[in-house]
């Protein structure tokens, strides 16, 4: 069986969801091992055993407190050269996209980016911003694969919680690895999930009419535990920050539920969200292009519809939790 | 300041993708400069203008058609261009990067700028691979860039926020929307571009002997046609009730 490495992402000593999603894919590819990189990440190693990870290599070092491509790239590529896994899975996240090509080139590997499926020994990835799909196969190993978040089901713990073999890696960084200095990290504290990881996203466009218009969308997001997204028109108008833009020149998202309010459905917007499992459109124009992409739609004034929708979801979720006891 | 801009010609985003026998049909397609690369070029031009001196050199790998993109970029204000002719080359990102890196080497560039990804294949590898091949630090997905003396300061998008990075020159920077608004070429620029140097180098003379593609593309296919969704046009209260019921019982997403 192929040796498959997963490079989990850890934040605040917790495995990010993408880590468990990668384990799901890794189990289909071969024997799963993991490489944990960071500072203070060692405690997470034991947890990985619950998910069928047989061995965890831990690189825990003060110089790895903040991610940089050079430092994490050095650690990971040294380990790949030493242990020669066939496949290395990295999240197609901001961090993973930064890290993967550096490592691929350093270990002289091929890379398949933004993988959303694996069938008949072929990796599947979207091209032309999701307008088409491409099958890709490796003709040489090692192979680096970056995995799109929110597509593979997160691995469930498998009984027993067998403790993995934990190996401590020596970390030896050189001056060249430390050329890039992280001056500051600014995390947004919205209390909402991150756009690319969110199960539910509510997005607004020019139809929201202004920054204030988004308040009703935020109220809906709060009820659903959703992230807030925006069209480019809303971002260009200065109503929302760039980081919230969904689309070809914004974020690519794959939530379970995407609610688009006051968004016309331009091809460049669809490019970022057409991978959503269920799409709901709210638009007063019944001819709007978004209805062609939507699974459900309401034709109406969003300023009337969204507050009603917020109430109705609140009722439905209360009912759900009652049923759950 | 010597600045290189890596530029890719891509399909226009509005174009419909037609697939025949597992391959994208290129006929009837309009070609553009990859929008993220335009941000890189604009940044390069602004840095040169601010310094009052320097050179902006374009590098692009592709067939003869790529010259159109390079002419446009020259008309925007770049000084000269190099096309790496990939006709007949079976390439993956590693090979394209190897060719680019080899072409870049003699230039002694202080700064290499490139879009963070191309909108056609979206694989976001080539620029970073070039950085590795040239042993340069990388500043990736940058929304704000300042060059001060021998240092670059970059604001970069990360998951759930942003970070500020500092790196010594030479450095490779990939650009993200928000950085600037690319200019349009004017008549004067278009006339001047005709006289600017556009050199062609065959990829074969740049790619190391024996280097082979490590991944191989199989078939391309289109997404399944979407069946028409359910649209509620009734009064808002009834529509909302019906929608939430459907999301719960039919789609099972809440
Ligand atoms: C190279 C390039 C890249 C691009 N990248 C992106 C990208 O990443 N993301 C992106 O989103 N766009 C992108 N665009 C822009 C895109 O083409 C559209 O211009 C943009 O998506 C339109 O945003 P919108 O739908 O919010 O606005 P509009 O097209 O103006 O649509 C507003 C909609 O709101 C509806 N509306 C108005 N008032 C109400 C109301 N009271 N109730 C209900 N509905 C109402 C209207 O009927 C209309 O359908 C890009 C364009 C280019 C050329």
PDB file of C-alpha atoms in Angstrom, chain A residues 98-283:
ATOM      1  CA  UNK A  98       1.582  28.892  -0.274  1.00  0.00           C
ATOM      2  CA  UNK A  99       3.442  25.848   1.003  1.00  0.00           C
ATOM      3  CA  UNK A 100       2.689  23.120  -1.538  1.00  0.00           C
ATOM      4  CA  UNK A 101       4.447  24.427  -4.690  1.00  0.00           C
ATOM      5  CA  UNK A 102       7.554  25.364  -2.656  1.00  0.00           C
ATOM      6  CA  UNK A 103       7.772  21.812  -1.349  1.00  0.00           C
ATOM      7  CA  UNK A 104       6.860  20.213  -4.681  1.00  0.00           C
ATOM      8  CA  UNK A 105       9.656  22.029  -6.440  1.00  0.00           C
ATOM      9  CA  UNK A 106      12.162  21.369  -3.667  1.00  0.00           C
ATOM     10  CA  UNK A 107      11.574  17.610  -3.708  1.00  0.00           C
ATOM     11  CA  UNK A 108      11.232  17.607  -7.502  1.00  0.00           C
ATOM     12  CA  UNK A 109       7.619  16.428  -7.378  1.00  0.00           C
ATOM     13  CA  UNK A 110       4.515  16.945  -9.452  1.00  0.00           C
ATOM     14  CA  UNK A 111       1.579  18.695  -7.852  1.00  0.00           C
ATOM     15  CA  UNK A 112      -2.148  18.418  -8.452  1.00  0.00           C
ATOM     16  CA  UNK A 113      -3.915  21.460  -7.007  1.00  0.00           C
ATOM     17  CA  UNK A 114      -7.410  21.939  -5.628  1.00  0.00           C
ATOM     18  CA  UNK A 115      -8.535  18.329  -5.863  1.00  0.00           C
ATOM     19  CA  UNK A 116     -12.250  17.688  -5.318  1.00  0.00           C
ATOM     20  CA  UNK A 117     -12.541  13.977  -6.070  1.00  0.00           C
ATOM     21  CA  UNK A 118     -10.618  10.772  -6.658  1.00  0.00           C
ATOM     22  CA  UNK A 119     -12.102   8.137  -8.956  1.00  0.00           C
ATOM     23  CA  UNK A 120     -10.621   5.236 -10.928  1.00  0.00           C
ATOM     24  CA  UNK A 121      -7.074   6.238  -9.958  1.00  0.00           C
ATOM     25  CA  UNK A 122      -7.621   9.739 -11.286  1.00  0.00           C
ATOM     26  CA  UNK A 123      -7.677  12.982  -9.363  1.00  0.00           C
ATOM     27  CA  UNK A 124     -10.419  15.392 -10.402  1.00  0.00           C
ATOM     28  CA  UNK A 125      -9.980  19.152 -10.213  1.00  0.00           C
ATOM     29  CA  UNK A 126     -11.991  22.118 -11.451  1.00  0.00           C
ATOM     30  CA  UNK A 127     -10.543  24.264 -14.243  1.00  0.00           C
ATOM     31  CA  UNK A 128     -11.784  27.475 -15.857  1.00  0.00           C
ATOM     32  CA  UNK A 129     -13.066  28.496 -12.441  1.00  0.00           C
ATOM     33  CA  UNK A 130     -15.375  25.508 -12.176  1.00  0.00           C
ATOM     34  CA  UNK A 131     -16.785  25.689 -15.685  1.00  0.00           C
ATOM     35  CA  UNK A 132     -15.091  22.374 -16.463  1.00  0.00           C
ATOM     36  CA  UNK A 133     -13.284  19.531 -14.694  1.00  0.00           C
ATOM     37  CA  UNK A 134      -9.981  17.902 -15.429  1.00  0.00           C
ATOM     38  CA  UNK A 135      -8.781  14.387 -14.679  1.00  0.00           C
ATOM     39  CA  UNK A 136      -5.146  14.288 -13.660  1.00  0.00           C
ATOM     40  CA  UNK A 137      -2.852  11.417 -12.897  1.00  0.00           C
ATOM     41  CA  UNK A 138       0.657  11.179 -11.524  1.00  0.00           C
ATOM     42  CA  UNK A 139       3.373   9.691 -13.698  1.00  0.00           C
ATOM     43  CA  UNK A 140       6.048  10.065 -11.037  1.00  0.00           C
ATOM     44  CA  UNK A 141       6.261  10.015  -7.237  1.00  0.00           C
ATOM     45  CA  UNK A 142       6.326  11.695  -4.806  1.00  0.00           C
ATOM     46  CA  UNK A 143       3.154  13.550  -5.668  1.00  0.00           C
ATOM     47  CA  UNK A 144       1.865  16.606  -3.838  1.00  0.00           C
ATOM     48  CA  UNK A 145      -1.913  17.040  -3.787  1.00  0.00           C
ATOM     49  CA  UNK A 146      -3.750  20.053  -2.429  1.00  0.00           C
ATOM     50  CA  UNK A 147      -7.277  19.259  -1.292  1.00  0.00           C
ATOM     51  CA  UNK A 148     -10.164  21.706  -1.539  1.00  0.00           C
ATOM     52  CA  UNK A 149     -11.803  22.365   1.834  1.00  0.00           C
ATOM     53  CA  UNK A 150     -15.420  21.347   2.453  1.00  0.00           C
ATOM     54  CA  UNK A 151     -15.578  18.741  -0.285  1.00  0.00           C
ATOM     55  CA  UNK A 152     -14.529  15.492   1.363  1.00  0.00           C
ATOM     56  CA  UNK A 153     -16.498  14.419   4.413  1.00  0.00           C
ATOM     57  CA  UNK A 154     -14.531  14.922   7.622  1.00  0.00           C
ATOM     58  CA  UNK A 155     -13.166  11.598   8.906  1.00  0.00           C
ATOM     59  CA  UNK A 156     -15.105  10.101  11.801  1.00  0.00           C
ATOM     60  CA  UNK A 157     -13.102   8.739  14.712  1.00  0.00           C
ATOM     61  CA  UNK A 158     -12.662   4.992  14.370  1.00  0.00           C
ATOM     62  CA  UNK A 159     -13.098   2.955  17.535  1.00  0.00           C
ATOM     63  CA  UNK A 160     -10.305   2.051  19.869  1.00  0.00           C
ATOM     64  CA  UNK A 161      -8.435   5.324  19.513  1.00  0.00           C
ATOM     65  CA  UNK A 162      -5.214   3.455  18.899  1.00  0.00           C
ATOM     66  CA  UNK A 163      -2.265   5.592  19.885  1.00  0.00           C
ATOM     67  CA  UNK A 164      -0.195   6.400  16.825  1.00  0.00           C
ATOM     68  CA  UNK A 165       3.547   5.999  16.762  1.00  0.00           C
ATOM     69  CA  UNK A 166       4.880   9.462  17.443  1.00  0.00           C
ATOM     70  CA  UNK A 167       8.267  10.445  16.153  1.00  0.00           C
ATOM     71  CA  UNK A 168       9.967  13.731  16.937  1.00  0.00           C
ATOM     72  CA  UNK A 169      11.684  15.281  13.956  1.00  0.00           C
ATOM     73  CA  UNK A 170      14.820  17.353  14.315  1.00  0.00           C
ATOM     74  CA  UNK A 171      14.336  20.831  12.961  1.00  0.00           C
ATOM     75  CA  UNK A 172      17.351  22.483  11.415  1.00  0.00           C
ATOM     76  CA  UNK A 173      16.637  25.814   9.790  1.00  0.00           C
ATOM     77  CA  UNK A 174      19.300  27.877   8.066  1.00  0.00           C
ATOM     78  CA  UNK A 175      19.605  31.641   7.763  1.00  0.00           C
ATOM     79  CA  UNK A 176      18.120  31.519   4.270  1.00  0.00           C
ATOM     80  CA  UNK A 177      14.961  29.921   5.634  1.00  0.00           C
ATOM     81  CA  UNK A 178      14.439  32.898   7.906  1.00  0.00           C
ATOM     82  CA  UNK A 179      14.685  35.601   5.250  1.00  0.00           C
ATOM     83  CA  UNK A 180      10.953  36.323   5.346  1.00  0.00           C
ATOM     84  CA  UNK A 181       9.907  37.949   8.595  1.00  0.00           C
ATOM     85  CA  UNK A 182       6.293  37.966   9.734  1.00  0.00           C
ATOM     86  CA  UNK A 183       5.799  41.499  11.076  1.00  0.00           C
ATOM     87  CA  UNK A 184       2.188  41.126  12.074  1.00  0.00           C
ATOM     88  CA  UNK A 185      -0.742  38.730  11.841  1.00  0.00           C
ATOM     89  CA  UNK A 186      -4.202  40.250  11.909  1.00  0.00           C
ATOM     90  CA  UNK A 187      -7.059  37.842  12.498  1.00  0.00           C
ATOM     91  CA  UNK A 188     -10.577  39.053  12.015  1.00  0.00           C
ATOM     92  CA  UNK A 189     -12.628  38.385  15.044  1.00  0.00           C
ATOM     93  CA  UNK A 190     -16.127  38.199  13.698  1.00  0.00           C
ATOM     94  CA  UNK A 191     -17.054  35.099  15.668  1.00  0.00           C
ATOM     95  CA  UNK A 192     -18.260  33.670  12.372  1.00  0.00           C
ATOM     96  CA  UNK A 193     -16.748  30.722  10.542  1.00  0.00           C
ATOM     97  CA  UNK A 194     -14.230  31.352   7.847  1.00  0.00           C
ATOM     98  CA  UNK A 195     -15.624  31.744   4.341  1.00  0.00           C
ATOM     99  CA  UNK A 196     -13.742  28.835   2.793  1.00  0.00           C
ATOM    100  CA  UNK A 197     -14.586  26.483   5.660  1.00  0.00           C
ATOM    101  CA  UNK A 198     -18.166  27.532   6.371  1.00  0.00           C
ATOM    102  CA  UNK A 199     -21.016  25.045   6.047  1.00  0.00           C
ATOM    103  CA  UNK A 200     -23.415  27.868   5.297  1.00  0.00           C
ATOM    104  CA  UNK A 201     -22.698  31.184   3.557  1.00  0.00           C
ATOM    105  CA  UNK A 202     -25.053  34.105   3.106  1.00  0.00           C
ATOM    106  CA  UNK A 203     -23.854  36.462   0.418  1.00  0.00           C
ATOM    107  CA  UNK A 204     -25.067  39.873  -0.627  1.00  0.00           C
ATOM    108  CA  UNK A 205     -24.604  41.916  -3.773  1.00  0.00           C
ATOM    109  CA  UNK A 206     -25.415  45.313  -5.167  1.00  0.00           C
ATOM    110  CA  UNK A 207     -29.047  44.651  -4.251  1.00  0.00           C
ATOM    111  CA  UNK A 208     -28.149  45.152  -0.567  1.00  0.00           C
ATOM    112  CA  UNK A 209     -28.007  48.880  -1.452  1.00  0.00           C
ATOM    113  CA  UNK A 210     -25.302  49.830   1.040  1.00  0.00           C
ATOM    114  CA  UNK A 211     -23.139  48.780   3.975  1.00  0.00           C
ATOM    115  CA  UNK A 212     -26.167  49.141   6.259  1.00  0.00           C
ATOM    116  CA  UNK A 213     -28.178  46.804   4.069  1.00  0.00           C
ATOM    117  CA  UNK A 214     -25.814  44.028   5.098  1.00  0.00           C
ATOM    118  CA  UNK A 215     -27.003  44.266   8.707  1.00  0.00           C
ATOM    119  CA  UNK A 216     -30.043  42.128   7.924  1.00  0.00           C
ATOM    120  CA  UNK A 217     -27.764  39.613   6.212  1.00  0.00           C
ATOM    121  CA  UNK A 218     -25.528  39.488   9.268  1.00  0.00           C
ATOM    122  CA  UNK A 219     -28.554  38.831  11.444  1.00  0.00           C
ATOM    123  CA  UNK A 220     -29.431  35.905   9.181  1.00  0.00           C
ATOM    124  CA  UNK A 221     -25.827  34.691   9.312  1.00  0.00           C
ATOM    125  CA  UNK A 222     -25.882  34.809  13.113  1.00  0.00           C
ATOM    126  CA  UNK A 223     -28.968  32.609  13.283  1.00  0.00           C
ATOM    127  CA  UNK A 224     -27.479  30.080  10.869  1.00  0.00           C
ATOM    128  CA  UNK A 225     -23.930  30.199  12.229  1.00  0.00           C
ATOM    129  CA  UNK A 226     -23.003  31.187   8.704  1.00  0.00           C
ATOM    130  CA  UNK A 227     -20.194  33.187   7.120  1.00  0.00           C
ATOM    131  CA  UNK A 228     -20.986  36.376   5.209  1.00  0.00           C
ATOM    132  CA  UNK A 229     -19.862  36.703   1.597  1.00  0.00           C
ATOM    133  CA  UNK A 230     -20.252  39.404  -1.013  1.00  0.00           C
ATOM    134  CA  UNK A 231     -20.231  39.997  -4.748  1.00  0.00           C
ATOM    135  CA  UNK A 232     -17.545  42.114  -6.319  1.00  0.00           C
ATOM    136  CA  UNK A 233     -20.050  44.914  -6.825  1.00  0.00           C
ATOM    137  CA  UNK A 234     -20.615  45.075  -3.058  1.00  0.00           C
ATOM    138  CA  UNK A 235     -16.877  44.968  -2.372  1.00  0.00           C
ATOM    139  CA  UNK A 236     -16.054  47.588  -5.009  1.00  0.00           C
ATOM    140  CA  UNK A 237     -18.684  49.879  -3.509  1.00  0.00           C
ATOM    141  CA  UNK A 238     -16.789  49.603  -0.230  1.00  0.00           C
ATOM    142  CA  UNK A 239     -19.674  47.951   1.638  1.00  0.00           C
ATOM    143  CA  UNK A 240     -17.680  44.815   2.476  1.00  0.00           C
ATOM    144  CA  UNK A 241     -13.950  43.989   2.787  1.00  0.00           C
ATOM    145  CA  UNK A 242     -12.062  42.303  -0.075  1.00  0.00           C
ATOM    146  CA  UNK A 243     -11.632  39.116   1.934  1.00  0.00           C
ATOM    147  CA  UNK A 244     -15.361  38.479   1.725  1.00  0.00           C
ATOM    148  CA  UNK A 245     -15.539  38.564  -2.054  1.00  0.00           C
ATOM    149  CA  UNK A 246     -16.720  35.327  -3.592  1.00  0.00           C
ATOM    150  CA  UNK A 247     -15.914  34.611  -7.207  1.00  0.00           C
ATOM    151  CA  UNK A 248     -13.278  34.316  -9.816  1.00  0.00           C
ATOM    152  CA  UNK A 249     -11.152  37.088  -8.358  1.00  0.00           C
ATOM    153  CA  UNK A 250     -12.376  36.386  -4.853  1.00  0.00           C
ATOM    154  CA  UNK A 251     -12.727  33.241  -2.778  1.00  0.00           C
ATOM    155  CA  UNK A 252     -13.766  29.866  -4.075  1.00  0.00           C
ATOM    156  CA  UNK A 253     -16.232  28.371  -1.638  1.00  0.00           C
ATOM    157  CA  UNK A 254     -17.960  24.998  -1.344  1.00  0.00           C
ATOM    158  CA  UNK A 255     -20.494  25.237   1.482  1.00  0.00           C
ATOM    159  CA  UNK A 256     -23.453  22.929   1.966  1.00  0.00           C
ATOM    160  CA  UNK A 257     -25.799  25.889   1.637  1.00  0.00           C
ATOM    161  CA  UNK A 258     -25.148  29.168  -0.226  1.00  0.00           C
ATOM    162  CA  UNK A 259     -27.737  31.917  -0.007  1.00  0.00           C
ATOM    163  CA  UNK A 260     -27.280  34.698  -2.594  1.00  0.00           C
ATOM    164  CA  UNK A 261     -29.268  37.853  -1.940  1.00  0.00           C
ATOM    165  CA  UNK A 262     -29.394  40.725  -4.414  1.00  0.00           C
ATOM    166  CA  UNK A 263     -26.768  39.083  -6.607  1.00  0.00           C
ATOM    167  CA  UNK A 264     -27.430  38.865 -10.337  1.00  0.00           C
ATOM    168  CA  UNK A 265     -25.327  35.763 -10.922  1.00  0.00           C
ATOM    169  CA  UNK A 266     -22.584  37.035 -13.239  1.00  0.00           C
ATOM    170  CA  UNK A 267     -20.342  34.273 -14.559  1.00  0.00           C
ATOM    171  CA  UNK A 268     -17.434  35.529 -12.435  1.00  0.00           C
ATOM    172  CA  UNK A 269     -19.526  35.269  -9.291  1.00  0.00           C
ATOM    173  CA  UNK A 270     -20.787  31.790 -10.177  1.00  0.00           C
ATOM    174  CA  UNK A 271     -17.162  30.781 -10.674  1.00  0.00           C
ATOM    175  CA  UNK A 272     -16.584  31.091  -6.951  1.00  0.00           C
ATOM    176  CA  UNK A 273     -19.712  29.430  -5.602  1.00  0.00           C
ATOM    177  CA  UNK A 274     -21.031  26.947  -8.137  1.00  0.00           C
ATOM    178  CA  UNK A 275     -19.434  24.141  -6.131  1.00  0.00           C
ATOM    179  CA  UNK A 276     -21.931  24.770  -3.316  1.00  0.00           C
ATOM    180  CA  UNK A 277     -24.160  21.785  -2.629  1.00  0.00           C
ATOM    181  CA  UNK A 278     -27.424  23.725  -2.411  1.00  0.00           C
ATOM    182  CA  UNK A 279     -27.849  27.250  -3.773  1.00  0.00           C
ATOM    183  CA  UNK A 280     -30.672  29.581  -2.792  1.00  0.00           C
ATOM    184  CA  UNK A 281     -31.273  32.848  -4.653  1.00  0.00           C
ATOM    185  CA  UNK A 282     -33.255  35.843  -3.486  1.00  0.00           C
ATOM    186  CA  UNK A 283     -33.765  38.416  -6.202  1.00  0.00           C
TER     187      UNK A 283
END
